[in-house]
Each structure stands twice: as structure tokens, then as C-alpha cells.
Amino acid sequence: MIRRRKIAIWLLVLGTLHAIVICAGFFAPYNPIEQDRKNPYLPPMRLHFVDTQKHFHLRPFVYPFQLRAGTFDQYVEDTAQPRSLHFFVAGAPYRLLGFLPARLHLFGAGSERIYLLGTDAFGRDQFSRLLFGGQVSLLAGLFGAAFTLLIGWFVGTVAGYFGGWRDELLMRIAELFLALPWLYLLFAIRAFLPLTVNPLEAFFLIVAVIAAVGWARPARLVRGIVLSAKERDFVRAARGFGASGFYLLRRHILPETSSVLLTQAAILIPQYVLAEMTLSFLGLGVPEPVPSWGNLLSNLQQYSVLVSYWWMYLPALLMVPFFLGYLGLASALQESPEPYKIERRSLGSLA
Amino acid sequence: MEPVLKVENLVKRYAKRILVGPPQDFLALDGVSFAVSSRSTLAIVGESGSGKSTLASCIACLEAPTSGNIWFEGRNLAHSAESELRKTRPQIQLIFPDPASSLNSGWSILEIVAEPLALQGKLGRKERELLACSLLERVGLSAEIAARPASGLSGGQRQRLAIARALTLDPKILILDEALSSLDCSTQAQIANLLLELQDTLGMTFLFITHDLTMAAHLADEIAVMSAGRIVEHGPTPDVLRNPSHEATRQLLAAVPQLPRSSWPAIQQ
Amino acid sequence: MMRYLLRRLAHALLLILGVSVLAFLFAALAPGNYFDEMRLNPQIAPETLTALRVQYELDRPLPLRYASWVNSVLHGQMGFSFAYNSPVAPLLLVRAKNTLLLTVTATLLAWAIALPLGVWSAERLGLLPDRVISWGTATLLVIPDLALALGLLVLAVRTHRFPTGGMVSLDSQSLSAAGKIRDLAAHMALPVAALVLSSLPLLVRHVRAAVAEVLQAPFLLAAEGHGIPRLTLLFRYALLAAANPLLSLFGFSIGALLSGSLLIEVVMSWPGLGPFLLEAILARDIYVVIGGVLFSTIFLAAGNFLADMLLYWLDPRIRMENTSR
């Protein structure tokens, strides 16, 4: 019971996070592609409740930035022009879930701009780019994991159920794929595909490449389960009633694989999100101007950005909750349904 | 009377091939021959590793023998095609040694008993349920527990369930592969009596595989002793027990725990 | 013993061969090649391009190209780089040395930290030290590798403590031997830290799990009853008994570290295989890419082979299984 509750909690956490990203149009104040060339590399605007006259305002507000006199890369808050945050405002049009036209945003400041995470080189709002980028990266991770698991499930079942030369062949091929460090394999496959593609093609390309890399481990796991399930007495008994192979697989063997597939899903999705991020970061993934979590961080490769605009790193920290959610889910799934207490064997207890 | 099952010279060899080096074969059955008459019980006894379970698998058509014949209802099961075998398998049912693993513990009791019927697809759902419940009662389980998950049953109850499931397809032969070995003594006795009763009413033939000579004596009309993949002795129960001719039989008899003379069981009849 | 060794070696070699075939197959399916970019340049005559293609054998059928590539490997050249106009092998070897330096150091350091931490956690299962370590590793695990590397970089820049790129300083030639080593170490600090921190959580967890399971075993209780001191028990008895899963983990961790090093080298401008491979990919220099991929496979196979040998030496059961009766 405890395990089920833990799983439910983590699913709730993940669901909420994903819902925010799915409804990025609503939660983000601006279009991620919109540029504001006059304000590149702005630091994050801090939320204030108390103004310079020590008055408390219920409605939070921010100060815009202006260049510190004598420098061209240091900003100070311009306390003369506070901008209030309004909630549920109408803003730039977007399509909720990809097809419902809408204009409502969670917050905004009318015609003024609010940059909660600052801006990038082109003056684009980092916060909006984070949310929209999440759509791309998380979706790539989810699709990639789904395809990998599908391939691995199929291969593992064929290898485990039929055995013989099919098993040998498939497992040898799996070994080949496992013999390469996965990132090298990813790069190699990506290398041999067209480099300049439009964002949609790039997305599918990445998903396909990611899926092609990781099928070997799930395949081995599924194979193991199918092999052992095949020899279980209740499967032999079912054969004794005249069951066909297909029936055995459907009713008895494949249900045994469900738990390992779920656990693998929780482990693989964050890995694949990371894979997409890595590819995009290095320019081999989703190209500009479409935001992705990798793109978001790619300008940190420039030394000048590291020195002067270190806040460009902040979006990376906000990605952590997603990974935390998947890790928590994977841990909860891997706990045995009836956890027995491993006795702590502390040495010296005999004394 | 024509025997219901006739086994001729059954050989089963397991080949172990490694990439380099000579293949190491394991000979599980080395020319086994016997016949079983209808409505009788043949006990096959032997120590672990003598090939009893392999024999059971081959007769139940769950494994193909390397060579030899298995005659059942005019057909040679050792040389039949898979489609033929699939039709024949329901006639020869196997009860496994470990009741925990022979039932899919995620399923409910009703699902387990009704599975063979559902597979055959001849009856509707209601009819299947009725038949299943009646069989449950037959083996001494109450039909009320039908909806419960099978994981809550005790060992003896599980074997009853396994027997009920085997009976759904009206088999001619029931092979009990060490089916009582994992149960405690009193449960063993109960199920043994159930089996005797079923044989009387349903006219079934039993193949009772065990290493327990006492149980064999209680249930079987004939005893066959197996050693190292061969049948070394075969005859009516009283004869084999009183005048064992083979060393293996003598060793098995010697292993039976001796109670004081005054309370010797029927083994001495 | 020799037979087992030869068998594992043959296995590794077959694997490397298989990977090379796979890599070549991918290259064959690849659209575009190095000279496509040049095609766009109106100043280069199409005849020149055709001549170049013939020179680099790009128009021959695939099996022949593979054969001539294998031939080139056996001659120590590993194909030809279009961008650098030189055989691939020397280019890769230089970079590979740097990558090895990084990866080996990181592997040793990571295991040197993970083993004591894992054993300590296993011994104090459920108590405060275990909890603290579990939380620490969970935190590390949750931060994606990319974010970790970049975060370290940001920290380095803000604190001006560590150099943020390259392998040696510009004036390293003029330093003394000790100075050179210190300089190298300073440059290695960040990449190694990033690699170690990213691989530590998984290692600690697995060591902890393996050792905790062994600590349950009755033979350990018996050994303690004989009066064997605690540290000996932990490291010579428990750890050795857990050698089997841990050595498999070792093989796996090398693969993970190699992958990690690819990214971290690029992020931190460490002149290893990573940035070189990336450059080759962007330039479509296929023999370099194949060569780089092959190198990484060789490292991984070597690491696994090492793990196999270690296990053979440590675990008598494996020795028994593999000596002919």
C-alpha cells in the first residue's frame, strides 16, 4: 500500500509539472520566438512587494533595468518605473494543446515586459523559452522512450520465446549496441543523417536516433523475463490444455513483463530528455529558433556569457524538478511490493 | 484389455552444446517401456534424477522424446504433428509438484479453473462458471471462494484447485508428478483419498509419480521402479513390495521409515 | 586460464569488428558527404570534385571500401581525414591520449570514493550516515549531466579559482616539471570533478546494495564470531564476496564515463576525442567519425576485458567453471 501511495504521489508531481509545460502558452507570458533586440542579456527581474518608500503592495511588481553608467554589460534596477504584475491577462495569441486558439496568460504586465529569468542574446524571454522548450525536450524524451521500449519489448519477446538461433542472433546484435558508449553511438548515428533539417524533421530524426540507441538493455531484460516465464509451471499447464503459443504469450507471459517495462520507462525518459538536450546543446538537435532545453543552455559555451551573464544558467536549475519526479517514480516502482526490512548488520554487535 | 497407454522404448536426450569442446549430452530416459490399463493406477517410483519428471513431460506431450513410441487411442504421440498434439494434450493432464508455481497467482480461483474451458471456447461464460463451480465442489473446495485470488490458498487447497482445473476437460489420464510431495502428511492422505474417489466415479487412469513408496503402496495397482532413466522393475504392487528383485527397489524399501511392529500399515498385507 | 583469457579476447575482438561493420553501414546510408559543401562553391569545377571523389574512393561499392578501410587499419592508418588531409590514426591517437587521461583518472577517483562510501552506507543501513549519503547521491543523480558540467563551469568562472578550458596554460612550456604537473592538474580538476560527480551516485548505490546483501550472509556472522577485525571483515570479506556484481558494474561504468567524457570535453574545451569527433561530424569527415567511434569501443572492450580478468582472479567460482574437467 505504501508503495502504491508513493507511486501516486510521484505521478501527481510529474503530472502537474507536465501539465504546466503542456499549457506553456498559458503559463508563459510571451511567445518564445519574439525578440527584443534592445534588451539582450537582461538579468532576471526580481519580484518585489515593498517599494522604495517602504510601502507594502499586495500585487507584486518588478523594476526594469537600465545600464549602469559607464559600463555596457552591467545593469541596475530602475526604481523609478515599477511595473505591476497582473494575473490572467490577455496577451500574445497562442494555441492551447496545439489547436485551441487562446489569448489568456497566467501573468503579464500589459504593454511592458517582465523577464522572470532574464533574456538571451536576442532579447527573448528565457522563462517563456524554458516552458516552450520543455515541450520539445520532454516530448522527445517520451516518444523516444516509447519507441525504444516498443522495439526492446518485441525483440526481447522474440528472443526469449523462440530461443535458438533467433535468440543468439538478436542478443549478439544487442551486445553490439551495448558495446558502444551510448553517447558515441548517438553521435555516430546522428552524424550520418542530414545535418540541416527543418525543426519538425529534426525532432523526428532525434526521436528515431535516440530510440535506435537504447533498445538493447530493455530487450535483454524482457528476454530474461520471457525465458523464465516460459518455463513456469502454469505456462506448461496452459500448454497442457491445448493453448497456442500466441495465447500463452498474451495471457501468461507478456503480463509478466509489464512491471519491468514501467520501471524502464521511468528510467529511460529522463535519460532521453538528456540525450535530446545534449544533441541540441551541441547544435545537432532541434535548430533555432525553436526552443529546446538544449538550445537554452547552448550560449553558455561562450566564455563571455559565463563571465558576464551567469544567470543564463538558471533555467538548468528549473529543469531539475522534472528529473526529480522521474527519479522518484523509478525508485517507487522498483521497491518490492512487500518490502521486507533488510536487517542492518552492524559489525561489532557480537562484542 | 487393451491398455489405454503404451510406452515403447522411450529415449530422451538433452544435448548441451558449447561453442568449443565436445558436446555433453544428458540421457534422461534410456529406453522406457510399459503399459497402463484403463481405470488403473500405475505408480512410477525412483529417486531424484531417475528420469520420472522427464517421463511425465513426454507422456503429457509437453516435451518431444528423442526416439520411441507413445501409443494413446490408436495414435503415436511421439510422432504426431503439433496441431494433432494440441488436440490430444487435454486428454492427458499433468499435475505439477509445486502448487504455487503451477497456478498463476495473480488470477482468481474461478479464472484458473475455467481457463481450459475458456481456451477451448465451446461453452458460454455462464456455462463455464457453472461447470467450474461444480468441479470445485467435487474436489472439496467451496464454490463460494471462486471469486477470491488464488494466492490466498494453502498448499493442499492449491493442489485441489489444480486437480479441478485438470478435470474440466474430461481427461482420460491424469499424471500426478510428485503432486503430494510438497504437502504435509494429513493433507496428503486427504488428497490421496480424493483421487481414489475420483477414479471410482470418473473411471480415470492415474500415473502416480513419486519417491514415496508408502503412498505408492496405498494408491497404486502396479508399481514400476525407475533408475537412471530405465525401468528396472515392474509388477503388481504386492509382488514388488514383498519380493523386490532389483537393487534399486530394495534401496527404496529400506528407506521407508519403519514403525514398530504392532502398528505396521497395510504395506505388509 | 589461458583458454578463458583467449576466449574473452576473441569475444572482445569480434565485438570490435562487429561495431566497425555497423559503423560502416551507417556511413553508407548517410546522405551527403564531405564534398557536397564544395559543390555549392561555383569556383570549384565539377571535374575537380569528381576527381577528388575518385581519389578518396567515394564512388566504389561499399564492401570494397570496407575492405580497403580494414586494410588501412591494419597498416595503422585507419582511413583518411578529408578536413585535415592526413591519415586518421595519428590525429585520433593524440586526442585519445587526452581522453584516456581524463577517463582513467575519473574512473579511479570515482571508485575510490564510491567504495568506502558504499561500504559505510551498507554497514550503517538506515542510520544517519546512510541517510545523508543517500540524500547526497539522490541530489547528484537528479541534476542532469549537462547542467552539472555547466554549473561547475559557472562556479569556476565566478570564483576565478580554476582554469575554464584547455589542457595546459599558454605558458606551460616554460614551467618546471612540477609546475607542469600542477598546471595539468589544475586544468583537469573541473572535467574530472564533473565526471566523478555525475557517475558517483549510481556507483555508490550499487556498491551499497551489493554489500548490504552480502552483509546478510551467515558466513560473515561466522567470521565475526572468529574475532576478525571490523575493517578486514568489511573490505576483505564482504567486498570480495560482492566482487561479481561490482565488477560488472565496473565494466558498465567505463562505458558511462566514456559517454560522459564526450560531452564534458566539449563543454570544458578539453582537447580529447569529444570535440574532435563533433568537429568531424559537422564537417562530414566520415573516416574520422568511424575511427572515433571505434576508439571508444576499443576502450570499452578493454575495460570490460580488464573487469573479466579481475573477476577471474578474484572469484574462484569463475575459475572452476572455466577449467576443463
Tab-separated table of N, CA and C in Angstrom, chain A residues 172 175-184 187-189 191-195 217 274 277-278 281-282 284 297 300-301 303 306-307 310 313 316 320 323-324 327 331 342-350, chain C residues 11 15 18-19 26-27 30-31 123-125 127 141-142 144 147 150-151 153-154 157-158 164 215-216 221 224-225 234 252 255 258-259 262-263 266-267 273 277-278 281-282 284 286 289 293 296-297 300:
chain	number	residue	atom	x	y	z
A	172	ARG	N	23.235	-11.172	-29.880
A	172	ARG	CA	24.554	-10.728	-30.345
A	172	ARG	C	24.466	-9.310	-30.878
A	175	GLU	N	24.278	-7.016	-28.083
A	175	GLU	CA	25.589	-6.833	-27.472
A	175	GLU	C	26.409	-5.795	-28.230
A	176	LEU	N	26.289	-5.806	-29.551
A	176	LEU	CA	26.997	-4.817	-30.357
A	176	LEU	C	26.572	-3.410	-29.965
A	177	PHE	N	25.265	-3.243	-29.830
A	177	PHE	CA	24.771	-1.924	-29.484
A	177	PHE	C	25.186	-1.527	-28.075
A	178	LEU	N	25.329	-2.517	-27.221
A	178	LEU	CA	25.730	-2.198	-25.856
A	178	LEU	C	27.230	-1.999	-25.738
A	179	ALA	N	27.962	-2.406	-26.789
A	179	ALA	CA	29.414	-2.318	-26.698
A	179	ALA	C	29.908	-0.899	-26.907
A	180	LEU	N	29.038	-0.055	-27.411
A	180	LEU	CA	29.429	1.325	-27.619
A	180	LEU	C	28.930	2.196	-26.481
A	181	PRO	N	29.769	3.132	-26.022
A	181	PRO	CA	29.230	4.106	-25.075
A	181	PRO	C	28.087	4.839	-25.761
A	182	TRP	N	26.963	4.993	-25.062
A	182	TRP	CA	25.741	5.372	-25.764
A	182	TRP	C	25.822	6.710	-26.456
A	183	LEU	N	26.571	7.646	-25.859
A	183	LEU	CA	26.632	8.967	-26.476
A	183	LEU	C	27.402	8.913	-27.785
A	184	TYR	N	28.432	8.088	-27.846
A	184	TYR	CA	29.172	7.928	-29.087
A	184	TYR	C	28.270	7.344	-30.161
A	187	PHE	N	25.887	9.969	-31.338
A	187	PHE	CA	26.546	10.896	-32.236
A	187	PHE	C	26.806	10.282	-33.586
A	188	ALA	N	27.267	9.036	-33.554
A	188	ALA	CA	27.581	8.386	-34.819
A	188	ALA	C	26.337	8.321	-35.695
A	189	ILE	N	25.224	7.884	-35.098
A	189	ILE	CA	24.004	7.783	-35.893
A	189	ILE	C	23.573	9.157	-36.370
A	191	ALA	N	25.423	11.656	-36.828
A	191	ALA	CA	26.390	12.171	-37.789
A	191	ALA	C	26.033	11.766	-39.192
A	192	PHE	N	25.508	10.558	-39.313
A	192	PHE	CA	25.300	10.057	-40.652
A	192	PHE	C	23.937	10.421	-41.212
A	193	LEU	N	23.275	11.349	-40.576
A	193	LEU	CA	21.987	11.811	-41.075
A	193	LEU	C	22.125	13.266	-41.497
A	194	PRO	N	21.210	13.746	-42.307
A	194	PRO	CA	21.354	15.122	-42.795
A	194	PRO	C	21.502	16.118	-41.661
A	195	LEU	N	22.372	17.069	-41.856
A	195	LEU	CA	22.665	17.990	-40.762
A	195	LEU	C	21.688	19.147	-40.670
A	217	ARG	N	19.149	-2.675	-23.900
A	217	ARG	CA	19.013	-3.062	-22.496
A	217	ARG	C	17.603	-3.544	-22.170
A	274	LEU	N	17.656	14.010	-21.568
A	274	LEU	CA	19.036	14.466	-21.502
A	274	LEU	C	19.741	14.289	-22.839
A	277	MET	N	18.683	17.033	-25.030
A	277	MET	CA	19.324	18.267	-24.582
A	277	MET	C	20.762	18.319	-25.067
A	278	THR	N	21.463	17.192	-24.942
A	278	THR	CA	22.853	17.166	-25.356
A	278	THR	C	22.983	17.434	-26.844
A	281	PHE	N	22.130	21.056	-27.553
A	281	PHE	CA	23.168	21.904	-26.985
A	281	PHE	C	24.339	22.019	-27.956
A	282	LEU	N	24.675	20.903	-28.599
A	282	LEU	CA	25.843	20.885	-29.472
A	282	LEU	C	25.498	21.245	-30.906
A	284	LEU	N	23.310	19.714	-32.847
A	284	LEU	CA	22.928	18.583	-33.698
A	284	LEU	C	21.464	18.222	-33.520
A	297	LEU	N	20.634	26.355	-23.214
A	297	LEU	CA	21.892	26.397	-22.494
A	297	LEU	C	23.090	26.542	-23.423
A	300	LEU	N	25.876	29.149	-23.191
A	300	LEU	CA	26.804	29.108	-22.066
A	300	LEU	C	28.165	28.572	-22.484
A	301	GLN	N	28.245	28.127	-23.740
A	301	GLN	CA	29.541	27.669	-24.213
A	301	GLN	C	30.482	28.835	-24.464
A	303	TYR	N	32.597	32.006	-23.476
A	303	TYR	CA	33.247	32.447	-22.250
A	303	TYR	C	32.651	33.766	-21.741
A	306	LEU	N	29.612	33.202	-19.775
A	306	LEU	CA	29.896	32.651	-18.449
A	306	LEU	C	30.341	33.743	-17.490
A	307	VAL	N	31.146	34.658	-18.004
A	307	VAL	CA	31.696	35.671	-17.116
A	307	VAL	C	30.647	36.707	-16.756
A	310	TRP	N	26.040	35.104	-16.050
A	310	TRP	CA	25.952	33.756	-15.495
A	310	TRP	C	24.510	33.329	-15.221
A	313	TYR	N	22.374	30.445	-16.652
A	313	TYR	CA	22.406	29.074	-16.149
A	313	TYR	C	21.121	28.702	-15.414
A	316	ALA	N	18.598	25.869	-16.129
A	316	ALA	CA	19.030	24.491	-15.879
A	316	ALA	C	18.536	24.025	-14.522
A	320	VAL	N	15.491	20.697	-12.999
A	320	VAL	CA	15.755	19.623	-12.042
A	320	VAL	C	14.485	18.965	-11.502
A	323	PHE	N	13.423	15.938	-13.495
A	323	PHE	CA	14.265	14.762	-13.309
A	323	PHE	C	14.023	14.144	-11.948
A	324	LEU	N	13.786	15.018	-10.965
A	324	LEU	CA	13.490	14.514	-9.636
A	324	LEU	C	12.225	13.676	-9.656
A	327	LEU	N	12.923	10.341	-11.191
A	327	LEU	CA	13.738	9.520	-10.306
A	327	LEU	C	12.893	8.963	-9.179
A	331	SER	N	12.223	5.037	-8.427
A	331	SER	CA	12.524	4.428	-7.134
A	331	SER	C	11.309	3.734	-6.558
A	342	ILE	N	15.487	-5.096	5.405
A	342	ILE	CA	16.830	-5.658	5.430
A	342	ILE	C	17.411	-5.339	6.791
A	343	GLU	N	17.771	-6.376	7.496
A	343	GLU	CA	18.310	-6.155	8.833
A	343	GLU	C	19.663	-5.496	8.710
A	344	ARG	N	19.839	-4.489	9.509
A	344	ARG	CA	21.143	-3.853	9.482
A	344	ARG	C	22.092	-4.730	10.272
A	345	ARG	N	23.150	-5.133	9.578
A	345	ARG	CA	24.110	-5.984	10.251
A	345	ARG	C	25.288	-5.131	10.624
A	346	SER	N	25.247	-4.556	11.778
A	346	SER	CA	26.391	-3.729	12.128
A	346	SER	C	27.414	-4.615	12.804
A	347	LEU	N	28.612	-4.471	12.326
A	347	LEU	CA	29.667	-5.306	12.875
A	347	LEU	C	30.016	-4.810	14.266
A	348	GLY	N	30.398	-5.703	15.088
A	348	GLY	CA	30.718	-5.293	16.448
A	348	GLY	C	29.566	-5.551	17.372
A	349	SER	N	28.448	-6.045	16.820
A	349	SER	CA	27.303	-6.284	17.695
A	349	SER	C	27.482	-7.547	18.504
A	350	LEU	N	28.519	-8.310	18.129
A	350	LEU	CA	28.722	-9.550	18.874
A	350	LEU	C	29.451	-9.307	20.188
C	11	HIS	N	36.252	-12.767	-27.986
C	11	HIS	CA	34.946	-12.149	-27.874
C	11	HIS	C	35.037	-10.643	-28.066
C	15	LEU	N	33.574	-8.304	-31.141
C	15	LEU	CA	32.707	-7.178	-30.860
C	15	LEU	C	33.178	-5.930	-31.594
C	18	GLY	N	32.474	-6.230	-35.175
C	18	GLY	CA	31.057	-6.031	-35.434
C	18	GLY	C	30.690	-4.552	-35.418
C	19	VAL	N	31.243	-3.835	-34.439
C	19	VAL	CA	30.936	-2.410	-34.350
C	19	VAL	C	31.457	-1.682	-35.582
C	26	PHE	N	26.251	2.418	-41.315
C	26	PHE	CA	25.610	3.711	-41.109
C	26	PHE	C	26.172	4.738	-42.072
C	27	ALA	N	27.512	4.684	-42.219
C	27	ALA	CA	28.134	5.653	-43.104
C	27	ALA	C	27.600	5.498	-44.518
C	30	ALA	N	24.378	7.168	-45.104
C	30	ALA	CA	24.364	8.602	-44.855
C	30	ALA	C	24.231	9.391	-46.147
C	31	PRO	N	23.282	10.279	-46.176
C	31	PRO	CA	23.209	11.181	-47.318
C	31	PRO	C	24.247	12.279	-47.160
C	123	GLU	N	26.972	-0.698	5.848
C	123	GLU	CA	27.155	-1.114	7.226
C	123	GLU	C	26.192	-0.379	8.142
C	124	ARG	N	25.963	0.900	7.833
C	124	ARG	CA	25.102	1.685	8.704
C	124	ARG	C	23.749	1.896	8.053
C	125	LEU	N	23.215	0.799	7.480
C	125	LEU	CA	21.975	0.882	6.711
C	125	LEU	C	20.850	1.498	7.529
C	127	LEU	N	20.705	4.173	9.118
C	127	LEU	CA	21.086	5.161	10.136
C	127	LEU	C	21.484	6.472	9.472
C	141	LEU	N	22.159	12.692	-8.518
C	141	LEU	CA	21.547	11.917	-9.594
C	141	LEU	C	20.519	12.745	-10.350
C	142	VAL	N	19.865	13.616	-9.605
C	142	VAL	CA	18.750	14.344	-10.180
C	142	VAL	C	19.214	15.456	-11.115
C	144	PRO	N	20.868	16.793	-14.176
C	144	PRO	CA	21.353	16.214	-15.432
C	144	PRO	C	22.816	16.563	-15.679
C	147	ALA	N	23.715	19.957	-16.987
C	147	ALA	CA	23.558	21.035	-16.021
C	147	ALA	C	24.690	21.016	-15.009
C	150	LEU	N	27.886	22.430	-16.701
C	150	LEU	CA	27.773	23.873	-16.873
C	150	LEU	C	27.810	24.587	-15.537
C	151	GLY	N	27.154	23.982	-14.532
C	151	GLY	CA	27.157	24.605	-13.218
C	151	GLY	C	28.564	24.745	-12.662
C	153	LEU	N	31.218	24.943	-14.352
C	153	LEU	CA	31.886	25.959	-15.151
C	153	LEU	C	31.561	27.355	-14.635
C	154	VAL	N	30.269	27.561	-14.375
C	154	VAL	CA	29.845	28.868	-13.873
C	154	VAL	C	30.541	29.174	-12.552
C	157	VAL	N	34.155	30.113	-13.066
C	157	VAL	CA	34.322	31.466	-13.581
C	157	VAL	C	34.088	32.494	-12.489
C	158	ARG	N	33.057	32.246	-11.669
C	158	ARG	CA	32.743	33.231	-10.642
C	158	ARG	C	33.815	33.292	-9.574
C	164	THR	N	39.278	27.514	-17.042
C	164	THR	CA	37.999	27.019	-17.534
C	164	THR	C	38.087	26.365	-18.892
C	215	LEU	N	26.298	-8.552	3.503
C	215	LEU	CA	26.376	-8.464	4.964
C	215	LEU	C	25.320	-9.329	5.636
C	216	GLN	N	24.277	-9.682	4.893
C	216	GLN	CA	23.256	-10.550	5.464
C	216	GLN	C	23.733	-11.986	5.611
C	221	LEU	N	28.718	-13.501	9.630
C	221	LEU	CA	28.488	-13.573	11.064
C	221	LEU	C	29.473	-14.554	11.695
C	224	GLU	N	32.851	-13.001	11.931
C	224	GLU	CA	32.921	-12.049	13.029
C	224	GLU	C	33.077	-12.789	14.347
C	225	GLY	N	32.363	-13.925	14.425
C	225	GLY	CA	32.474	-14.732	15.645
C	225	GLY	C	33.893	-15.226	15.868
C	234	LEU	N	34.959	-5.958	6.540
C	234	LEU	CA	34.259	-5.166	5.536
C	234	LEU	C	34.948	-5.243	4.192
C	252	PHE	N	30.405	-1.503	-16.854
C	252	PHE	CA	29.355	-0.591	-17.274
C	252	PHE	C	29.757	0.855	-17.009
C	255	GLY	N	31.820	2.522	-19.671
C	255	GLY	CA	31.030	2.975	-20.811
C	255	GLY	C	30.341	4.297	-20.523
C	258	LEU	N	32.871	7.102	-20.482
C	258	LEU	CA	33.302	7.498	-21.818
C	258	LEU	C	32.269	8.399	-22.461
C	259	SER	N	30.999	8.005	-22.339
C	259	SER	CA	29.945	8.854	-22.885
C	259	SER	C	29.969	10.214	-22.230
C	262	LEU	N	32.667	12.536	-23.399
C	262	LEU	CA	32.415	13.163	-24.701
C	262	LEU	C	31.811	14.543	-24.521
C	263	LEU	N	30.758	14.596	-23.718
C	263	LEU	CA	30.078	15.865	-23.517
C	263	LEU	C	30.946	16.844	-22.738
C	266	VAL	N	33.701	18.590	-24.559
C	266	VAL	CA	33.223	19.689	-25.405
C	266	VAL	C	32.904	20.909	-24.562
C	267	VAL	N	32.192	20.689	-23.470
C	267	VAL	CA	31.783	21.821	-22.640
C	267	VAL	C	32.996	22.531	-22.057
C	273	LEU	N	38.876	13.260	-27.549
C	273	LEU	CA	38.146	12.729	-28.702
C	273	LEU	C	36.849	13.485	-28.928
C	277	LEU	N	35.585	14.717	-32.475
C	277	LEU	CA	34.505	13.966	-33.105
C	277	LEU	C	33.391	14.902	-33.557
C	278	LEU	N	33.061	15.835	-32.687
C	278	LEU	CA	31.996	16.772	-33.010
C	278	LEU	C	32.330	17.558	-34.270
C	281	ILE	N	31.952	15.471	-37.252
C	281	ILE	CA	30.548	15.254	-37.618
C	281	ILE	C	30.022	16.445	-38.399
C	282	LEU	N	30.320	17.633	-37.875
C	282	LEU	CA	29.793	18.815	-38.541
C	282	LEU	C	30.417	18.990	-39.919
C	284	ARG	N	31.378	16.429	-41.799
C	284	ARG	CA	31.148	15.220	-42.597
C	284	ARG	C	32.420	14.458	-42.911
C	286	ILE	N	33.891	11.465	-42.608
C	286	ILE	CA	33.353	10.211	-42.088
C	286	ILE	C	34.397	9.269	-41.514
C	289	VAL	N	34.997	10.074	-37.999
C	289	VAL	CA	33.883	9.680	-37.130
C	289	VAL	C	33.943	8.182	-36.864
C	293	VAL	N	34.538	6.505	-33.192
C	293	VAL	CA	33.593	5.540	-32.623
C	293	VAL	C	34.321	4.240	-32.303
C	296	SER	N	36.406	4.489	-29.120
C	296	SER	CA	35.631	4.416	-27.880
C	296	SER	C	35.221	2.978	-27.608
C	297	THR	N	34.878	2.241	-28.677
C	297	THR	CA	34.526	0.835	-28.480
C	297	THR	C	35.711	0.054	-27.950
C	300	LEU	N	36.127	0.686	-24.308
C	300	LEU	CA	35.107	-0.002	-23.530
C	300	LEU	C	35.375	-1.499	-23.483
